[in-house]
CSV table of C-alpha atoms in Angstrom, one decimal:
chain,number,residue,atom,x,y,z
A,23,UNK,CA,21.9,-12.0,25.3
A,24,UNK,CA,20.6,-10.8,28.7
A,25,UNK,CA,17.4,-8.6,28.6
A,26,UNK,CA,18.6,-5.3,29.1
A,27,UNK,CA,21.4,-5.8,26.5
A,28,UNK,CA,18.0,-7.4,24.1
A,29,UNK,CA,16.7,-4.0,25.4
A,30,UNK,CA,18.9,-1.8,24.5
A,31,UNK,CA,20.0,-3.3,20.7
A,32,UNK,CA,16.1,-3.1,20.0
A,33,UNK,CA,16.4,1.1,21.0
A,34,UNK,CA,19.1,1.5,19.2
A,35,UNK,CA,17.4,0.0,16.1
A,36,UNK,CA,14.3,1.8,16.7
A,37,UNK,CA,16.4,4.8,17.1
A,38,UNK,CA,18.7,4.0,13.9
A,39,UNK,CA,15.8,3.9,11.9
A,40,UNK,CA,14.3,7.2,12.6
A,41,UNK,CA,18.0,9.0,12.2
A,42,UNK,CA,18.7,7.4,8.9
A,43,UNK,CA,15.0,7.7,7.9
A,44,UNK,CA,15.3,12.0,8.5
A,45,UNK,CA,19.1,12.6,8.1
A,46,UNK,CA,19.9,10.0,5.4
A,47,UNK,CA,23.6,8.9,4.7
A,48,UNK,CA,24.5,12.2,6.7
A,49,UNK,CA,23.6,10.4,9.9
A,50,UNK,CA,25.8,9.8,12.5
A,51,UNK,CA,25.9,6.6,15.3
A,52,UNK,CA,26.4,9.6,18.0
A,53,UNK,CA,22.9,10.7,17.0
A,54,UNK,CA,21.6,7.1,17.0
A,55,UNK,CA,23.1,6.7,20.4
A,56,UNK,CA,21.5,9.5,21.4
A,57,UNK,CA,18.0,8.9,20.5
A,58,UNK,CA,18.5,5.5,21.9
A,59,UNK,CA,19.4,6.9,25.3
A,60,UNK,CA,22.4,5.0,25.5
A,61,UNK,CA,26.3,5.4,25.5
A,62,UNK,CA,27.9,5.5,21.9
A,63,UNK,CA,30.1,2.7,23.5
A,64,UNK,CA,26.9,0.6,23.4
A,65,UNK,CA,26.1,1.0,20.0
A,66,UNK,CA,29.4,-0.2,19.2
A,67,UNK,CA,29.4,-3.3,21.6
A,68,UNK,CA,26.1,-4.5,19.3
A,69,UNK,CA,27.1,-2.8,16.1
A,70,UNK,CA,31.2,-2.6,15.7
A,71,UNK,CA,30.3,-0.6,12.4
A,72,UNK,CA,27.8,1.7,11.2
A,73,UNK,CA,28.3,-1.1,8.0
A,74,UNK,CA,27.0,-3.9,10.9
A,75,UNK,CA,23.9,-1.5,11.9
A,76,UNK,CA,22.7,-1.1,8.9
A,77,UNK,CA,22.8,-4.5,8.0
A,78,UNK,CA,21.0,-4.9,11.1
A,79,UNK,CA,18.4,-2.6,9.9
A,80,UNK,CA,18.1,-4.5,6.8
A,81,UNK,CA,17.2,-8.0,8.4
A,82,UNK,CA,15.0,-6.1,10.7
A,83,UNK,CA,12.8,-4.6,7.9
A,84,UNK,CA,12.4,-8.0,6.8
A,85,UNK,CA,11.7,-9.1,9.7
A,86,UNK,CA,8.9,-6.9,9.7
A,87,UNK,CA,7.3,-7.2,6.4
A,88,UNK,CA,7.2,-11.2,6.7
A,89,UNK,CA,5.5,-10.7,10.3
A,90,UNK,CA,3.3,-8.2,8.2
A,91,UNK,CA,2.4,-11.2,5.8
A,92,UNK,CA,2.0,-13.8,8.1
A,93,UNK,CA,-0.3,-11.5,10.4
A,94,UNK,CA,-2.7,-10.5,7.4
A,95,UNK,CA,-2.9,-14.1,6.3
A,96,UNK,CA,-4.1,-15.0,9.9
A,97,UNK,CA,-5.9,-12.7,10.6
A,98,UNK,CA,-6.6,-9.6,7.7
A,99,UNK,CA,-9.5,-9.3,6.3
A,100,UNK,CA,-9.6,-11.2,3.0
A,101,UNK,CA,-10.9,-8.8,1.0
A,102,UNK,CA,-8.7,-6.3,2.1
A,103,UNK,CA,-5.5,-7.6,3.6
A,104,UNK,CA,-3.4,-8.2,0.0
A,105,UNK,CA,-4.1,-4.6,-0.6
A,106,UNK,CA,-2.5,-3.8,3.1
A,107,UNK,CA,0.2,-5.7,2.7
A,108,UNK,CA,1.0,-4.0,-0.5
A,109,UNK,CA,0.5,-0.3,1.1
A,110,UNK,CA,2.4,-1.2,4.2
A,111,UNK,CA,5.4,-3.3,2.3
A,112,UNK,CA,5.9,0.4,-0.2
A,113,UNK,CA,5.7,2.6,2.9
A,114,UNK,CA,8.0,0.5,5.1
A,115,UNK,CA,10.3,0.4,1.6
A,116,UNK,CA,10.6,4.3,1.3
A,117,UNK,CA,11.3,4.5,5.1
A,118,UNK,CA,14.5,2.5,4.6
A,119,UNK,CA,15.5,3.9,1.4
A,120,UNK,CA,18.2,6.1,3.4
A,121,UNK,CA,19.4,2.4,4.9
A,122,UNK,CA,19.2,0.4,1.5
A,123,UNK,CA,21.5,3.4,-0.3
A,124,UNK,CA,23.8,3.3,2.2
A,125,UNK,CA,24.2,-0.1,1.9
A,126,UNK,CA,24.6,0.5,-1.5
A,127,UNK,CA,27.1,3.4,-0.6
A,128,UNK,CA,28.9,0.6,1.4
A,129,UNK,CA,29.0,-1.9,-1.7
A,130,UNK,CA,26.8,-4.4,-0.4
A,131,UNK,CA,23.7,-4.5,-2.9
A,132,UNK,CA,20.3,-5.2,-1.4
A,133,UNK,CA,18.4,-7.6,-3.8
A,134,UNK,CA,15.2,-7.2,-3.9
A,135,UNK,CA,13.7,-10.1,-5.5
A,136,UNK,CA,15.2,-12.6,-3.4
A,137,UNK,CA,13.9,-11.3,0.1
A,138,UNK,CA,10.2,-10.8,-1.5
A,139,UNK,CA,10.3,-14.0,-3.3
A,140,UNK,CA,10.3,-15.7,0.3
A,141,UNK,CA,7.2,-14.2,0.8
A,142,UNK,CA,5.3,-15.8,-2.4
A,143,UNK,CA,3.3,-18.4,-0.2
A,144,UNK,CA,2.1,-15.5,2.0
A,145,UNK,CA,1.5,-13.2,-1.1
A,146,UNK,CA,-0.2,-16.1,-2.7
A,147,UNK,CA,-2.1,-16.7,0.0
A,148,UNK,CA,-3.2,-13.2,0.4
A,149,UNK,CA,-4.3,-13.6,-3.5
A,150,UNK,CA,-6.3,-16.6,-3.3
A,151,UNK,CA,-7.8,-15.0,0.0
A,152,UNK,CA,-8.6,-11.9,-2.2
A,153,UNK,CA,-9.8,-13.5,-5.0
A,154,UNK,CA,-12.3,-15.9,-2.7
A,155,UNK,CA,-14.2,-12.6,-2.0
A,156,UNK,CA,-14.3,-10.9,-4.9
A,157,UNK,CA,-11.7,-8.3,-4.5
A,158,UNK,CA,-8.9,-9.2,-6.4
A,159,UNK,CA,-9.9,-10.2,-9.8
A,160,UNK,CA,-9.7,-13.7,-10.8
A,161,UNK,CA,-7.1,-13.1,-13.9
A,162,UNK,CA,-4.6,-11.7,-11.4
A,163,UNK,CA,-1.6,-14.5,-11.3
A,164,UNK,CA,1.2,-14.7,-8.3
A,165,UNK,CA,3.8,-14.1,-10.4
A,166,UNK,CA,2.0,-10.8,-11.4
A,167,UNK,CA,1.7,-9.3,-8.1
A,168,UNK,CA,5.1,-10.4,-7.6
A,169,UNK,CA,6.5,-8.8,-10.6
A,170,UNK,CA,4.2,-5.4,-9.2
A,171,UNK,CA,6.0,-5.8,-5.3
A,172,UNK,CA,9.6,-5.7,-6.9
A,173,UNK,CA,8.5,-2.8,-9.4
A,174,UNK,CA,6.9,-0.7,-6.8
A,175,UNK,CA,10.0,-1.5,-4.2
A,176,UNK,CA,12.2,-0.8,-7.1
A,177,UNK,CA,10.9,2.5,-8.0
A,178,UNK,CA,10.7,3.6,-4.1
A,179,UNK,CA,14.6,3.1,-3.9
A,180,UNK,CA,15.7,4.0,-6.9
A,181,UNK,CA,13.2,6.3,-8.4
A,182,UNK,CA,12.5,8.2,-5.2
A,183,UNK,CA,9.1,8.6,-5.0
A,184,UNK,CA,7.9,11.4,-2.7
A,185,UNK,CA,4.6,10.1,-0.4
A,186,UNK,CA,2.6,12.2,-3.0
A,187,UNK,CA,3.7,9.6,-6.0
A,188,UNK,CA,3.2,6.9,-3.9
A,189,UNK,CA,0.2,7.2,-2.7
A,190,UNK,CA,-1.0,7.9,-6.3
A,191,UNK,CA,1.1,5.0,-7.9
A,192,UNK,CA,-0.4,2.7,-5.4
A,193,UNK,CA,-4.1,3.3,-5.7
A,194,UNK,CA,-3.3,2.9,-9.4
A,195,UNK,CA,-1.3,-0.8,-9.1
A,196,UNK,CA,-4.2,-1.7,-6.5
A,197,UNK,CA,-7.1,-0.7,-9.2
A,198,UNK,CA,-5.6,-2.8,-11.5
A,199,UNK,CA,-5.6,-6.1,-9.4
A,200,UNK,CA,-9.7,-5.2,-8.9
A,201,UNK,CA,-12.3,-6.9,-11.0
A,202,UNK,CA,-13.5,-4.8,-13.5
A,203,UNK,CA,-16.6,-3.3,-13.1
């Protein structure tokens, strides 16, 4: 693919993810184009369907949240960075609850424990990291956060958590993976 064309499908994703992110399964490709700054013609070249888009979307929030793992296990602070990861992996979930319902709407099911169970050698890592400084207690097992990742993700899709229930969930799931005082 030729640079501008590399260009342009990155703007339209960037775009795509802010329209479907404030207009939900109301929004259209012409507003994607448009906050893209491109021809709708272009969209269509990269993404024949608003079906291939999403999709797109999907593998790109991915994308992100294993770049997210592997740049907190090089470099996050270890007695911080599985907490991180665990903020930033909910918040980038209830940004792309619009995409993952209309996905849904489209009858393609987004798994959830599949894609985050690629991520258990990062998590773990993240964990033992946590644990070696004292901030994650030492009972806390992999399969434990695991099972909290896909329950939180879960509940941001399906329960629709406003940021308010979030944040308040969150600070509750992270209290629990702290030694006890």
């Amino acid at each position: 693919m030729r640079a501008d064309a590399r260009r342009n499908r990155e703007r339209i994703l960037e775009a795509a993810e802010e329209v479907f992110a404030v207009a939900g399964p109301d929004a259209s490709t012409e507003e994607v184009a448009r906050r893209a700054g491109v021809a709708i013609g272009t969209v269509f070249r990269h993404f024949p369907t608003k079906a291939d888009l999403l999709r797109a979307l999907m593998k790109r929030l991915l994308q992100q949240v294993t770049d997210d793992a592997a740049e907190l296990v090089a470099g996050g602070d270890p007695a911080g960075a599985l907490f991180e990861f665990v903020a930033r992996l909910v918040e980038r979930t209830a940004a792309n609850r619009a995409v993952v319902n209309l996905l849904a709407a489209e009858g393609m099911e987004v798994p959830i424990t599949g894609p985050l169970g690629s991520l258990s050698d990062a998590v773990g890592e993240l964990l033992a990291r946590g644990q070696e400084s004292g901030a994650v207690a030492a009972r806390i097992r992999l399969d434990e956060v695991m099972a909290l990742l896909v329950s939180a993700c879960q509940g941001v899709l399906h329960g629709g958590w406003d940021a308010d229930l979030r944040q308040r969930t969150l600070g509750i799931m992270l209290a629990g993976l702290r030694p006890s005082p």
